[in-house]
Structures are given as C-alpha cells and as structure tokens.
Amino acid sequence: MIVAIDAGNSRIKWGVHDGSAWVDGGALATADVGRLAEVADQWPAHARGVVCNVAGPTVAESISRLFAGRHADLVFLHASAAACGVRSRYESAQQLGADRWAALIGARAVLDSACLVVCAGTATTVDRLDVGGIFAGGLILPGFDLMCTALARNTAQLPLADGVFRALPRNTMDAIVSGCLQAQLGAVERMFQEIADEPAARCLLTGGAAPRLAAHLKIPFRLMDNLILDGLRRFAASPGR
Ligand SMILES: Nc1ncnc2c1ncn2[C@@H]1O[C@H](COP(=O)(O)OP(=O)(O)O)[C@@H](O)[C@H]1O
Ligand SMILES: CC(C)(COP(=O)(O)O)[C@@H](O)C(=O)NCCC(=O)O
Ligand SMILES: [K+]
C-alpha cells in the first residue's frame, strides 16, 4: 500500500494505491494541513508515503511528523537530473518543482511520443517532454484563479470575476474570465506548436483548473485525473528510481 501526497500551494491532494489501482483519495486546503492527521486515520496502517511538496517547510514538517507517528516509511520526491525514464535539461535540475517532476514521470509512463505536460493549479506550468523522455524545458505562469485575483486586488474598478468564456466578451465579468482563460490557453497552444509536427504529439492536462482549460483547448489533449499522484506512485514503486 502506498499513500501518495501532492502538497501544492492551494491544496494537498492524496491517494491510496493498493498496487493495482487507486482505492481512495481526497484533497484539503493547504492552509488546513493540520487536518491531514484526521484524514490519515482512514489510510491503511503502515502504508508507505511518497510526497511532493512545493508548499514550504512547515507543510513538509507536518507530513514528516504524521508519518513518524504512524511508524511508516516516507520518501520525499525531489527533482533530479534523471529518474524513472525522464532526463532533465533544467539548468539546475534540483530547482524544478517536485510536482512538475512527478507529473513528468507520470507522463513518461503513459506516453512515448512528444508531449506537453500541463499542470493547471495555483500556478500553471507547461512542460515539454520530448521523445526518449527528455524534459526539454517549460513555462511557469500565474494560474487561472491567480490571474483573476490579481486583477481584482490591483485595480480600482475590477471585481473578482464570475463571468463566462466568450470569444468577444461584452461585459467586465466575461472580459476578465475570457482574458485569463485565453492567456492560459494561448501559452499552452503556442508551446504545443513547437511539437505539433511530431508523431502522435499530445498534451496531458492535470490540476484543479484543468477542466476549465480543457473546455476550450484546440489541440489533441488528454485530461488526467491526477498525473502528479500517478508519477509519485511510479517513483515509489520503481526499485532503482
Ligand atoms: N474545490 C476547490 N478548491 C480549491 N481550488 C479548486 C477547487 N476546485 C477547483 N479548483 C481550482 O483548482 C486550483 C488549485 O488546483 P490544484 O491543482 O490543487 O493547485 P495546487 O497544486 O497549486 O495546490 C484553484 O486555483 C482553482 O482554480
Ligand atoms: C511552479 C510551482 C509554483 C507550481 O506550484 P503549484 O501551482 O502546483 O502549487 C512549483 O512547481 C514550484 O514552486 N516550482 C519551483 C520552481 C521551478 O519549478 O522552477
Ligand atoms: K501547478
């Protein structure tokens, strides 16, 4: 039994894997990390933990303490030069977010072709995985909610928008929602153009805001429930790592 935990800047996602399938899972706000202990009561006793954390040392310490109390093994995934069939071309491999690295490992396990790995969370990351498992580089931009929030916080006249996507918005709410979505989609589609001619090129899309992007994305893509947890599980299960 493995418990995979993806601690992001907004939410902590977790899943229990029994060796053949995900059998349980959930999410809580990162600010409520203290409540993870209650959640952990449902996990099988002594299940091993595998974590990627980009939410800071306090969150890491909480998770470590939780597993120490359960007398269960725990491993933190950190980005490296190579793991599970993925090789990094990041200038400093360790600088890459552990969640991005987990998503790349997860992507490599399901696709052999060139692909774009998009994690749409607090930030949106758009990472290129070339044939042969080469992580060639990628983008970080504010996520959809963060873009909308930044407009509301830093302008006198713009509200926190609750509009709908329109090709040609004609009111403030729709203009903001459509603008922030187009910014996300544009970044993804522009990055995809670079690999579009490669055989079976695909985009894998994951993260809390992924369904929102998926509704308008005009490239071949696959929505992945939780690519990051998949990658963590794969990392935990691979003998040499
Ligand atoms: N119930 C929810 N609670 C919080 N965010 C949600 C929820 N449903 C969808 N979202 C969207 O998911 C994003 C967070 O996605 P997530 O992948 O968990 O991010 P992170 O990994 O950065 O914590 C939010 O910015 C928001 O756009
Ligand atoms: C880019 C991120 C903020 C994304 O975090 P998230 O939106 O998933 O909470 C995170 O992967 C991170 O802090 N990365 C470190 C810098 C880097 O990847 O280059
Ligand atoms: K993200």
PDB file of N, CA and C in Angstrom, residues 136-236:
ATOM      1  N   ALA A 136      12.640  18.961 -21.831  1.00  0.00           N
ATOM      2  CA  ALA A 136      13.398  19.970 -22.569  1.00  0.00           C
ATOM      3  C   ALA A 136      13.319  21.364 -21.942  1.00  0.00           C
ATOM      4  N   GLY A 137      12.288  21.611 -21.120  1.00  0.00           N
ATOM      5  CA  GLY A 137      12.099  22.921 -20.505  1.00  0.00           C
ATOM      6  C   GLY A 137      10.626  23.244 -20.435  1.00  0.00           C
ATOM      7  N   GLY A 138      10.293  24.345 -19.794  1.00  0.00           N
ATOM      8  CA  GLY A 138       8.875  24.669 -19.661  1.00  0.00           C
ATOM      9  C   GLY A 138       8.613  26.032 -19.070  1.00  0.00           C
ATOM     10  N   LEU A 139       7.332  26.367 -18.981  1.00  0.00           N
ATOM     11  CA  LEU A 139       6.894  27.693 -18.530  1.00  0.00           C
ATOM     12  C   LEU A 139       6.236  27.625 -17.159  1.00  0.00           C
ATOM     13  N   ILE A 140       6.335  28.744 -16.426  1.00  0.00           N
ATOM     14  CA  ILE A 140       5.547  28.941 -15.210  1.00  0.00           C
ATOM     15  C   ILE A 140       4.773  30.239 -15.403  1.00  0.00           C
ATOM     16  N   LEU A 141       3.471  30.174 -15.251  1.00  0.00           N
ATOM     17  CA  LEU A 141       2.686  31.412 -15.275  1.00  0.00           C
ATOM     18  C   LEU A 141       1.648  31.376 -14.155  1.00  0.00           C
ATOM     19  N   PRO A 142       1.110  32.532 -13.791  1.00  0.00           N
ATOM     20  CA  PRO A 142       0.066  32.509 -12.758  1.00  0.00           C
ATOM     21  C   PRO A 142      -1.084  31.642 -13.248  1.00  0.00           C
ATOM     22  N   GLY A 143      -1.665  30.859 -12.354  1.00  0.00           N
ATOM     23  CA  GLY A 143      -2.803  30.025 -12.724  1.00  0.00           C
ATOM     24  C   GLY A 143      -4.027  30.891 -12.993  1.00  0.00           C
ATOM     25  N   PHE A 144      -5.078  30.245 -13.483  1.00  0.00           N
ATOM     26  CA  PHE A 144      -6.283  30.974 -13.880  1.00  0.00           C
ATOM     27  C   PHE A 144      -6.858  31.793 -12.714  1.00  0.00           C
ATOM     28  N   ASP A 145      -7.068  31.158 -11.556  1.00  0.00           N
ATOM     29  CA  ASP A 145      -7.641  31.877 -10.409  1.00  0.00           C
ATOM     30  C   ASP A 145      -6.742  33.020  -9.959  1.00  0.00           C
ATOM     31  N   LEU A 146      -5.442  32.756  -9.979  1.00  0.00           N
ATOM     32  CA  LEU A 146      -4.475  33.767  -9.534  1.00  0.00           C
ATOM     33  C   LEU A 146      -4.495  34.982 -10.470  1.00  0.00           C
ATOM     34  N   MET A 147      -4.657  34.745 -11.753  1.00  0.00           N
ATOM     35  CA  MET A 147      -4.753  35.856 -12.706  1.00  0.00           C
ATOM     36  C   MET A 147      -5.982  36.712 -12.400  1.00  0.00           C
ATOM     37  N   CYS A 148      -7.110  36.029 -12.192  1.00  0.00           N
ATOM     38  CA  CYS A 148      -8.348  36.764 -11.893  1.00  0.00           C
ATOM     39  C   CYS A 148      -8.209  37.538 -10.586  1.00  0.00           C
ATOM     40  N   THR A 149      -7.635  36.888  -9.573  1.00  0.00           N
ATOM     41  CA  THR A 149      -7.464  37.516  -8.257  1.00  0.00           C
ATOM     42  C   THR A 149      -6.534  38.723  -8.337  1.00  0.00           C
ATOM     43  N   ALA A 150      -5.468  38.591  -9.131  1.00  0.00           N
ATOM     44  CA  ALA A 150      -4.503  39.693  -9.258  1.00  0.00           C
ATOM     45  C   ALA A 150      -5.176  40.929  -9.836  1.00  0.00           C
ATOM     46  N   LEU A 151      -6.073  40.744 -10.783  1.00  0.00           N
ATOM     47  CA  LEU A 151      -6.790  41.889 -11.358  1.00  0.00           C
ATOM     48  C   LEU A 151      -7.683  42.548 -10.310  1.00  0.00           C
ATOM     49  N   ALA A 152      -8.392  41.713  -9.549  1.00  0.00           N
ATOM     50  CA  ALA A 152      -9.299  42.262  -8.535  1.00  0.00           C
ATOM     51  C   ALA A 152      -8.529  43.007  -7.447  1.00  0.00           C
ATOM     52  N   ARG A 153      -7.370  42.460  -7.059  1.00  0.00           N
ATOM     53  CA  ARG A 153      -6.605  43.054  -5.957  1.00  0.00           C
ATOM     54  C   ARG A 153      -5.852  44.317  -6.352  1.00  0.00           C
ATOM     55  N   ASN A 154      -5.505  44.437  -7.612  1.00  0.00           N
ATOM     56  CA  ASN A 154      -4.596  45.510  -8.018  1.00  0.00           C
ATOM     57  C   ASN A 154      -5.227  46.573  -8.912  1.00  0.00           C
ATOM     58  N   THR A 155      -6.534  46.550  -9.005  1.00  0.00           N
ATOM     59  CA  THR A 155      -7.217  47.592  -9.776  1.00  0.00           C
ATOM     60  C   THR A 155      -8.337  48.182  -8.930  1.00  0.00           C
ATOM     61  N   ALA A 156      -8.747  49.397  -9.279  1.00  0.00           N
ATOM     62  CA  ALA A 156      -9.833  50.047  -8.537  1.00  0.00           C
ATOM     63  C   ALA A 156     -11.190  49.553  -9.017  1.00  0.00           C
ATOM     64  N   GLN A 157     -11.288  49.212 -10.303  1.00  0.00           N
ATOM     65  CA  GLN A 157     -12.619  49.008 -10.882  1.00  0.00           C
ATOM     66  C   GLN A 157     -12.971  47.561 -11.196  1.00  0.00           C
ATOM     67  N   LEU A 158     -11.996  46.659 -11.057  1.00  0.00           N
ATOM     68  CA  LEU A 158     -12.302  45.280 -11.469  1.00  0.00           C
ATOM     69  C   LEU A 158     -12.687  44.400 -10.283  1.00  0.00           C
ATOM     70  N   PRO A 159     -13.800  43.706 -10.413  1.00  0.00           N
ATOM     71  CA  PRO A 159     -14.245  42.794  -9.349  1.00  0.00           C
ATOM     72  C   PRO A 159     -13.566  41.433  -9.495  1.00  0.00           C
ATOM     73  N   LEU A 160     -13.763  40.572  -8.481  1.00  0.00           N
ATOM     74  CA  LEU A 160     -13.355  39.175  -8.638  1.00  0.00           C
ATOM     75  C   LEU A 160     -14.385  38.557  -9.579  1.00  0.00           C
ATOM     76  N   ALA A 161     -13.933  38.227 -10.782  1.00  0.00           N
ATOM     77  CA  ALA A 161     -14.879  37.954 -11.864  1.00  0.00           C
ATOM     78  C   ALA A 161     -15.541  36.590 -11.759  1.00  0.00           C
ATOM     79  N   ASP A 162     -16.805  36.571 -12.097  1.00  0.00           N
ATOM     80  CA  ASP A 162     -17.559  35.323 -12.140  1.00  0.00           C
ATOM     81  C   ASP A 162     -18.306  35.294 -13.476  1.00  0.00           C
ATOM     82  N   GLY A 163     -17.561  35.461 -14.547  1.00  0.00           N
ATOM     83  CA  GLY A 163     -18.184  35.525 -15.871  1.00  0.00           C
ATOM     84  C   GLY A 163     -18.071  34.210 -16.607  1.00  0.00           C
ATOM     85  N   VAL A 164     -18.364  34.254 -17.881  1.00  0.00           N
ATOM     86  CA  VAL A 164     -18.223  33.059 -18.721  1.00  0.00           C
ATOM     87  C   VAL A 164     -17.301  33.360 -19.899  1.00  0.00           C
ATOM     88  N   PHE A 165     -16.781  32.292 -20.498  1.00  0.00           N
ATOM     89  CA  PHE A 165     -15.879  32.433 -21.627  1.00  0.00           C
ATOM     90  C   PHE A 165     -16.661  32.862 -22.865  1.00  0.00           C
ATOM     91  N   ARG A 166     -16.210  33.936 -23.497  1.00  0.00           N
ATOM     92  CA  ARG A 166     -16.797  34.399 -24.764  1.00  0.00           C
ATOM     93  C   ARG A 166     -15.665  34.743 -25.714  1.00  0.00           C
ATOM     94  N   ALA A 167     -15.881  34.496 -27.001  1.00  0.00           N
ATOM     95  CA  ALA A 167     -14.872  34.870 -27.993  1.00  0.00           C
ATOM     96  C   ALA A 167     -14.720  36.392 -28.025  1.00  0.00           C
ATOM     97  N   LEU A 168     -15.832  37.080 -27.913  1.00  0.00           N
ATOM     98  CA  LEU A 168     -15.802  38.553 -27.885  1.00  0.00           C
ATOM     99  C   LEU A 168     -16.633  39.053 -26.710  1.00  0.00           C
ATOM    100  N   PRO A 169     -16.032  39.094 -25.539  1.00  0.00           N
ATOM    101  CA  PRO A 169     -16.783  39.476 -24.336  1.00  0.00           C
ATOM    102  C   PRO A 169     -17.306  40.920 -24.446  1.00  0.00           C
ATOM    103  N   ARG A 170     -18.514  41.129 -23.927  1.00  0.00           N
ATOM    104  CA  ARG A 170     -19.081  42.483 -23.971  1.00  0.00           C
ATOM    105  C   ARG A 170     -19.541  42.970 -22.606  1.00  0.00           C
ATOM    106  N   ASN A 171     -18.994  42.333 -21.548  1.00  0.00           N
ATOM    107  CA  ASN A 171     -19.163  42.906 -20.206  1.00  0.00           C
ATOM    108  C   ASN A 171     -17.911  42.583 -19.398  1.00  0.00           C
ATOM    109  N   THR A 172     -17.732  43.286 -18.272  1.00  0.00           N
ATOM    110  CA  THR A 172     -16.486  43.219 -17.492  1.00  0.00           C
ATOM    111  C   THR A 172     -16.194  41.792 -16.996  1.00  0.00           C
ATOM    112  N   MET A 173     -17.223  41.148 -16.429  1.00  0.00           N
ATOM    113  CA  MET A 173     -17.025  39.798 -15.860  1.00  0.00           C
ATOM    114  C   MET A 173     -16.547  38.818 -16.935  1.00  0.00           C
ATOM    115  N   ASP A 174     -17.227  38.831 -18.075  1.00  0.00           N
ATOM    116  CA  ASP A 174     -16.852  37.914 -19.159  1.00  0.00           C
ATOM    117  C   ASP A 174     -15.478  38.288 -19.727  1.00  0.00           C
ATOM    118  N   ALA A 175     -15.197  39.586 -19.780  1.00  0.00           N
ATOM    119  CA  ALA A 175     -13.913  40.048 -20.334  1.00  0.00           C
ATOM    120  C   ALA A 175     -12.744  39.530 -19.492  1.00  0.00           C
ATOM    121  N   ILE A 176     -12.910  39.550 -18.171  1.00  0.00           N
ATOM    122  CA  ILE A 176     -11.831  39.090 -17.282  1.00  0.00           C
ATOM    123  C   ILE A 176     -11.666  37.567 -17.382  1.00  0.00           C
ATOM    124  N   VAL A 177     -12.767  36.860 -17.227  1.00  0.00           N
ATOM    125  CA  VAL A 177     -12.692  35.391 -17.278  1.00  0.00           C
ATOM    126  C   VAL A 177     -12.138  34.932 -18.625  1.00  0.00           C
ATOM    127  N   SER A 178     -12.604  35.531 -19.710  1.00  0.00           N
ATOM    128  CA  SER A 178     -12.152  35.133 -21.042  1.00  0.00           C
ATOM    129  C   SER A 178     -10.691  35.518 -21.258  1.00  0.00           C
ATOM    130  N   GLY A 179     -10.305  36.680 -20.760  1.00  0.00           N
ATOM    131  CA  GLY A 179      -8.914  37.126 -20.913  1.00  0.00           C
ATOM    132  C   GLY A 179      -7.959  36.199 -20.181  1.00  0.00           C
ATOM    133  N   CYS A 180      -8.300  35.848 -18.940  1.00  0.00           N
ATOM    134  CA  CYS A 180      -7.415  34.979 -18.147  1.00  0.00           C
ATOM    135  C   CYS A 180      -7.373  33.570 -18.746  1.00  0.00           C
ATOM    136  N   LEU A 181      -8.507  33.103 -19.228  1.00  0.00           N
ATOM    137  CA  LEU A 181      -8.508  31.775 -19.859  1.00  0.00           C
ATOM    138  C   LEU A 181      -7.720  31.775 -21.158  1.00  0.00           C
ATOM    139  N   GLN A 182      -7.906  32.822 -21.980  1.00  0.00           N
ATOM    140  CA  GLN A 182      -7.163  32.906 -23.245  1.00  0.00           C
ATOM    141  C   GLN A 182      -5.661  32.954 -22.992  1.00  0.00           C
ATOM    142  N   ALA A 183      -5.245  33.619 -21.915  1.00  0.00           N
ATOM    143  CA  ALA A 183      -3.818  33.691 -21.582  1.00  0.00           C
ATOM    144  C   ALA A 183      -3.267  32.290 -21.294  1.00  0.00           C
ATOM    145  N   GLN A 184      -4.034  31.497 -20.535  1.00  0.00           N
ATOM    146  CA  GLN A 184      -3.625  30.124 -20.219  1.00  0.00           C
ATOM    147  C   GLN A 184      -3.580  29.283 -21.497  1.00  0.00           C
ATOM    148  N   LEU A 185      -4.674  29.350 -22.256  1.00  0.00           N
ATOM    149  CA  LEU A 185      -4.795  28.534 -23.469  1.00  0.00           C
ATOM    150  C   LEU A 185      -3.747  28.929 -24.497  1.00  0.00           C
ATOM    151  N   GLY A 186      -3.501  30.221 -24.603  1.00  0.00           N
ATOM    152  CA  GLY A 186      -2.524  30.714 -25.571  1.00  0.00           C
ATOM    153  C   GLY A 186      -1.132  30.183 -25.260  1.00  0.00           C
ATOM    154  N   ALA A 187      -0.769  30.206 -23.983  1.00  0.00           N
ATOM    155  CA  ALA A 187       0.554  29.704 -23.584  1.00  0.00           C
ATOM    156  C   ALA A 187       0.679  28.225 -23.950  1.00  0.00           C
ATOM    157  N   VAL A 188      -0.371  27.465 -23.655  1.00  0.00           N
ATOM    158  CA  VAL A 188      -0.335  26.021 -23.928  1.00  0.00           C
ATOM    159  C   VAL A 188      -0.286  25.775 -25.436  1.00  0.00           C
ATOM    160  N   GLU A 189      -1.149  26.444 -26.176  1.00  0.00           N
ATOM    161  CA  GLU A 189      -1.219  26.190 -27.621  1.00  0.00           C
ATOM    162  C   GLU A 189       0.053  26.654 -28.344  1.00  0.00           C
ATOM    163  N   ARG A 190       0.626  27.746 -27.896  1.00  0.00           N
ATOM    164  CA  ARG A 190       1.890  28.212 -28.503  1.00  0.00           C
ATOM    165  C   ARG A 190       3.018  27.211 -28.244  1.00  0.00           C
ATOM    166  N   MET A 191       3.082  26.698 -27.018  1.00  0.00           N
ATOM    167  CA  MET A 191       4.118  25.699 -26.709  1.00  0.00           C
ATOM    168  C   MET A 191       3.879  24.423 -27.519  1.00  0.00           C
ATOM    169  N   PHE A 192       2.606  24.097 -27.716  1.00  0.00           N
ATOM    170  CA  PHE A 192       2.294  22.874 -28.461  1.00  0.00           C
ATOM    171  C   PHE A 192       2.716  22.997 -29.925  1.00  0.00           C
ATOM    172  N   GLN A 193       2.630  24.198 -30.481  1.00  0.00           N
ATOM    173  CA  GLN A 193       3.019  24.388 -31.891  1.00  0.00           C
ATOM    174  C   GLN A 193       4.434  23.883 -32.159  1.00  0.00           C
ATOM    175  N   GLU A 194       5.299  23.981 -31.153  1.00  0.00           N
ATOM    176  CA  GLU A 194       6.699  23.564 -31.303  1.00  0.00           C
ATOM    177  C   GLU A 194       6.846  22.045 -31.503  1.00  0.00           C
ATOM    178  N   ILE A 195       5.840  21.284 -31.038  1.00  0.00           N
ATOM    179  CA  ILE A 195       5.942  19.815 -31.157  1.00  0.00           C
ATOM    180  C   ILE A 195       4.829  19.233 -32.029  1.00  0.00           C
ATOM    181  N   ALA A 196       3.968  20.111 -32.546  1.00  0.00           N
ATOM    182  CA  ALA A 196       2.753  19.663 -33.242  1.00  0.00           C
ATOM    183  C   ALA A 196       3.049  18.718 -34.405  1.00  0.00           C
ATOM    184  N   ASP A 197       4.212  18.883 -35.058  1.00  0.00           N
ATOM    185  CA  ASP A 197       4.525  18.052 -36.227  1.00  0.00           C
ATOM    186  C   ASP A 197       5.114  16.696 -35.859  1.00  0.00           C
ATOM    187  N   GLU A 198       5.405  16.476 -34.606  1.00  0.00           N
ATOM    188  CA  GLU A 198       5.977  15.193 -34.195  1.00  0.00           C
ATOM    189  C   GLU A 198       4.871  14.126 -34.151  1.00  0.00           C
ATOM    190  N   PRO A 199       5.245  12.859 -34.457  1.00  0.00           N
ATOM    191  CA  PRO A 199       4.221  11.804 -34.483  1.00  0.00           C
ATOM    192  C   PRO A 199       3.497  11.676 -33.148  1.00  0.00           C
ATOM    193  N   ALA A 200       2.171  11.619 -33.221  1.00  0.00           N
ATOM    194  CA  ALA A 200       1.305  11.410 -32.043  1.00  0.00           C
ATOM    195  C   ALA A 200       1.532  12.406 -30.916  1.00  0.00           C
ATOM    196  N   ALA A 201       1.946  13.628 -31.277  1.00  0.00           N
ATOM    197  CA  ALA A 201       2.152  14.650 -30.239  1.00  0.00           C
ATOM    198  C   ALA A 201       0.851  14.896 -29.477  1.00  0.00           C
ATOM    199  N   ARG A 202       0.977  15.038 -28.170  1.00  0.00           N
ATOM    200  CA  ARG A 202      -0.184  15.148 -27.290  1.00  0.00           C
ATOM    201  C   ARG A 202       0.091  16.151 -26.180  1.00  0.00           C
ATOM    202  N   CYS A 203      -0.999  16.590 -25.567  1.00  0.00           N
ATOM    203  CA  CYS A 203      -0.891  17.375 -24.342  1.00  0.00           C
ATOM    204  C   CYS A 203      -1.581  16.585 -23.239  1.00  0.00           C
ATOM    205  N   LEU A 204      -0.925  16.464 -22.094  1.00  0.00           N
ATOM    206  CA  LEU A 204      -1.564  15.867 -20.919  1.00  0.00           C
ATOM    207  C   LEU A 204      -1.863  17.004 -19.955  1.00  0.00           C
ATOM    208  N   LEU A 205      -3.107  17.057 -19.516  1.00  0.00           N
ATOM    209  CA  LEU A 205      -3.588  18.198 -18.736  1.00  0.00           C
ATOM    210  C   LEU A 205      -4.050  17.711 -17.369  1.00  0.00           C
ATOM    211  N   THR A 206      -3.540  18.332 -16.306  1.00  0.00           N
ATOM    212  CA  THR A 206      -3.945  17.931 -14.960  1.00  0.00           C
ATOM    213  C   THR A 206      -4.033  19.154 -14.058  1.00  0.00           C
ATOM    214  N   GLY A 207      -4.529  18.985 -12.824  1.00  0.00           N
ATOM    215  CA  GLY A 207      -4.616  20.089 -11.861  1.00  0.00           C
ATOM    216  C   GLY A 207      -6.048  20.571 -11.678  1.00  0.00           C
ATOM    217  N   GLY A 208      -6.253  21.302 -10.596  1.00  0.00           N
ATOM    218  CA  GLY A 208      -7.600  21.730 -10.218  1.00  0.00           C
ATOM    219  C   GLY A 208      -8.314  22.562 -11.275  1.00  0.00           C
ATOM    220  N   ALA A 209      -7.557  23.338 -12.045  1.00  0.00           N
ATOM    221  CA  ALA A 209      -8.182  24.201 -13.058  1.00  0.00           C
ATOM    222  C   ALA A 209      -8.187  23.556 -14.443  1.00  0.00           C
ATOM    223  N   ALA A 210      -7.733  22.298 -14.524  1.00  0.00           N
ATOM    224  CA  ALA A 210      -7.613  21.632 -15.833  1.00  0.00           C
ATOM    225  C   ALA A 210      -8.942  21.512 -16.591  1.00  0.00           C
ATOM    226  N   PRO A 211     -10.036  21.125 -15.921  1.00  0.00           N
ATOM    227  CA  PRO A 211     -11.296  21.004 -16.663  1.00  0.00           C
ATOM    228  C   PRO A 211     -11.717  22.320 -17.315  1.00  0.00           C
ATOM    229  N   ARG A 212     -11.424  23.414 -16.636  1.00  0.00           N
ATOM    230  CA  ARG A 212     -11.776  24.735 -17.163  1.00  0.00           C
ATOM    231  C   ARG A 212     -11.012  25.030 -18.462  1.00  0.00           C
ATOM    232  N   LEU A 213      -9.741  24.653 -18.492  1.00  0.00           N
ATOM    233  CA  LEU A 213      -8.938  24.856 -19.707  1.00  0.00           C
ATOM    234  C   LEU A 213      -9.371  23.875 -20.796  1.00  0.00           C
ATOM    235  N   ALA A 214      -9.653  22.647 -20.377  1.00  0.00           N
ATOM    236  CA  ALA A 214      -9.978  21.578 -21.326  1.00  0.00           C
ATOM    237  C   ALA A 214     -11.179  21.935 -22.192  1.00  0.00           C
ATOM    238  N   ALA A 215     -12.090  22.688 -21.607  1.00  0.00           N
ATOM    239  CA  ALA A 215     -13.316  23.034 -22.326  1.00  0.00           C
ATOM    240  C   ALA A 215     -13.044  23.850 -23.594  1.00  0.00           C
ATOM    241  N   HIS A 216     -11.863  24.467 -23.677  1.00  0.00           N
ATOM    242  CA  HIS A 216     -11.607  25.373 -24.810  1.00  0.00           C
ATOM    243  C   HIS A 216     -10.310  25.097 -25.566  1.00  0.00           C
ATOM    244  N   LEU A 217      -9.616  24.044 -25.180  1.00  0.00           N
ATOM    245  CA  LEU A 217      -8.290  23.784 -25.746  1.00  0.00           C
ATOM    246  C   LEU A 217      -8.403  23.185 -27.145  1.00  0.00           C
ATOM    247  N   LYS A 218      -7.681  23.788 -28.110  1.00  0.00           N
ATOM    248  CA  LYS A 218      -7.838  23.355 -29.514  1.00  0.00           C
ATOM    249  C   LYS A 218      -6.631  22.563 -30.004  1.00  0.00           C
ATOM    250  N   ILE A 219      -6.127  21.661 -29.182  1.00  0.00           N
ATOM    251  CA  ILE A 219      -5.036  20.757 -29.564  1.00  0.00           C
ATOM    252  C   ILE A 219      -5.393  19.359 -29.047  1.00  0.00           C
ATOM    253  N   PRO A 220      -4.727  18.305 -29.552  1.00  0.00           N
ATOM    254  CA  PRO A 220      -5.030  16.969 -29.020  1.00  0.00           C
ATOM    255  C   PRO A 220      -4.561  16.870 -27.561  1.00  0.00           C
ATOM    256  N   PHE A 221      -5.476  16.566 -26.666  1.00  0.00           N
ATOM    257  CA  PHE A 221      -5.080  16.501 -25.247  1.00  0.00           C
ATOM    258  C   PHE A 221      -5.813  15.373 -24.541  1.00  0.00           C
ATOM    259  N   ARG A 222      -5.288  15.033 -23.387  1.00  0.00           N
ATOM    260  CA  ARG A 222      -5.929  14.046 -22.516  1.00  0.00           C
ATOM    261  C   ARG A 222      -5.988  14.642 -21.125  1.00  0.00           C
ATOM    262  N   LEU A 223      -7.173  14.670 -20.552  1.00  0.00           N
ATOM    263  CA  LEU A 223      -7.349  15.170 -19.193  1.00  0.00           C
ATOM    264  C   LEU A 223      -7.000  14.038 -18.227  1.00  0.00           C
ATOM    265  N   MET A 224      -6.042  14.285 -17.349  1.00  0.00           N
ATOM    266  CA  MET A 224      -5.598  13.245 -16.426  1.00  0.00           C
ATOM    267  C   MET A 224      -6.096  13.598 -15.023  1.00  0.00           C
ATOM    268  N   ASP A 225      -6.791  12.677 -14.395  1.00  0.00           N
ATOM    269  CA  ASP A 225      -7.346  12.896 -13.058  1.00  0.00           C
ATOM    270  C   ASP A 225      -6.299  13.410 -12.099  1.00  0.00           C
ATOM    271  N   ASN A 226      -5.215  12.674 -12.011  1.00  0.00           N
ATOM    272  CA  ASN A 226      -4.136  13.126 -11.146  1.00  0.00           C
ATOM    273  C   ASN A 226      -2.778  12.598 -11.560  1.00  0.00           C
ATOM    274  N   LEU A 227      -2.265  13.261 -12.560  1.00  0.00           N
ATOM    275  CA  LEU A 227      -0.984  12.863 -13.141  1.00  0.00           C
ATOM    276  C   LEU A 227       0.154  12.927 -12.116  1.00  0.00           C
ATOM    277  N   ILE A 228       0.075  13.863 -11.194  1.00  0.00           N
ATOM    278  CA  ILE A 228       1.148  14.031 -10.206  1.00  0.00           C
ATOM    279  C   ILE A 228       1.160  12.848  -9.229  1.00  0.00           C
ATOM    280  N   LEU A 229      -0.018  12.442  -8.761  1.00  0.00           N
ATOM    281  CA  LEU A 229      -0.074  11.257  -7.882  1.00  0.00           C
ATOM    282  C   LEU A 229       0.375  10.006  -8.639  1.00  0.00           C
ATOM    283  N   ASP A 230       0.003   9.906  -9.922  1.00  0.00           N
ATOM    284  CA  ASP A 230       0.456   8.768 -10.742  1.00  0.00           C
ATOM    285  C   ASP A 230       1.984   8.717 -10.789  1.00  0.00           C
ATOM    286  N   GLY A 231       2.595   9.869 -10.999  1.00  0.00           N
ATOM    287  CA  GLY A 231       4.061   9.937 -11.074  1.00  0.00           C
ATOM    288  C   GLY A 231       4.713   9.583  -9.745  1.00  0.00           C
ATOM    289  N   LEU A 232       4.121  10.060  -8.650  1.00  0.00           N
ATOM    290  CA  LEU A 232       4.653   9.748  -7.314  1.00  0.00           C
ATOM    291  C   LEU A 232       4.606   8.250  -7.051  1.00  0.00           C
ATOM    292  N   ARG A 233       3.482   7.637  -7.418  1.00  0.00           N
ATOM    293  CA  ARG A 233       3.334   6.205  -7.197  1.00  0.00           C
ATOM    294  C   ARG A 233       4.372   5.433  -8.005  1.00  0.00           C
ATOM    295  N   ARG A 234       4.551   5.862  -9.232  1.00  0.00           N
ATOM    296  CA  ARG A 234       5.515   5.212 -10.111  1.00  0.00           C
ATOM    297  C   ARG A 234       6.933   5.328  -9.518  1.00  0.00           C
ATOM    298  N   PHE A 235       7.248   6.516  -9.019  1.00  0.00           N
ATOM    299  CA  PHE A 235       8.554   6.738  -8.399  1.00  0.00           C
ATOM    300  C   PHE A 235       8.731   5.820  -7.189  1.00  0.00           C
ATOM    301  N   ALA A 236       7.709   5.752  -6.349  1.00  0.00           N
ATOM    302  CA  ALA A 236       7.801   4.928  -5.131  1.00  0.00           C
ATOM    303  C   ALA A 236       7.939   3.451  -5.467  1.00  0.00           C
TER     304      ALA A 236
END
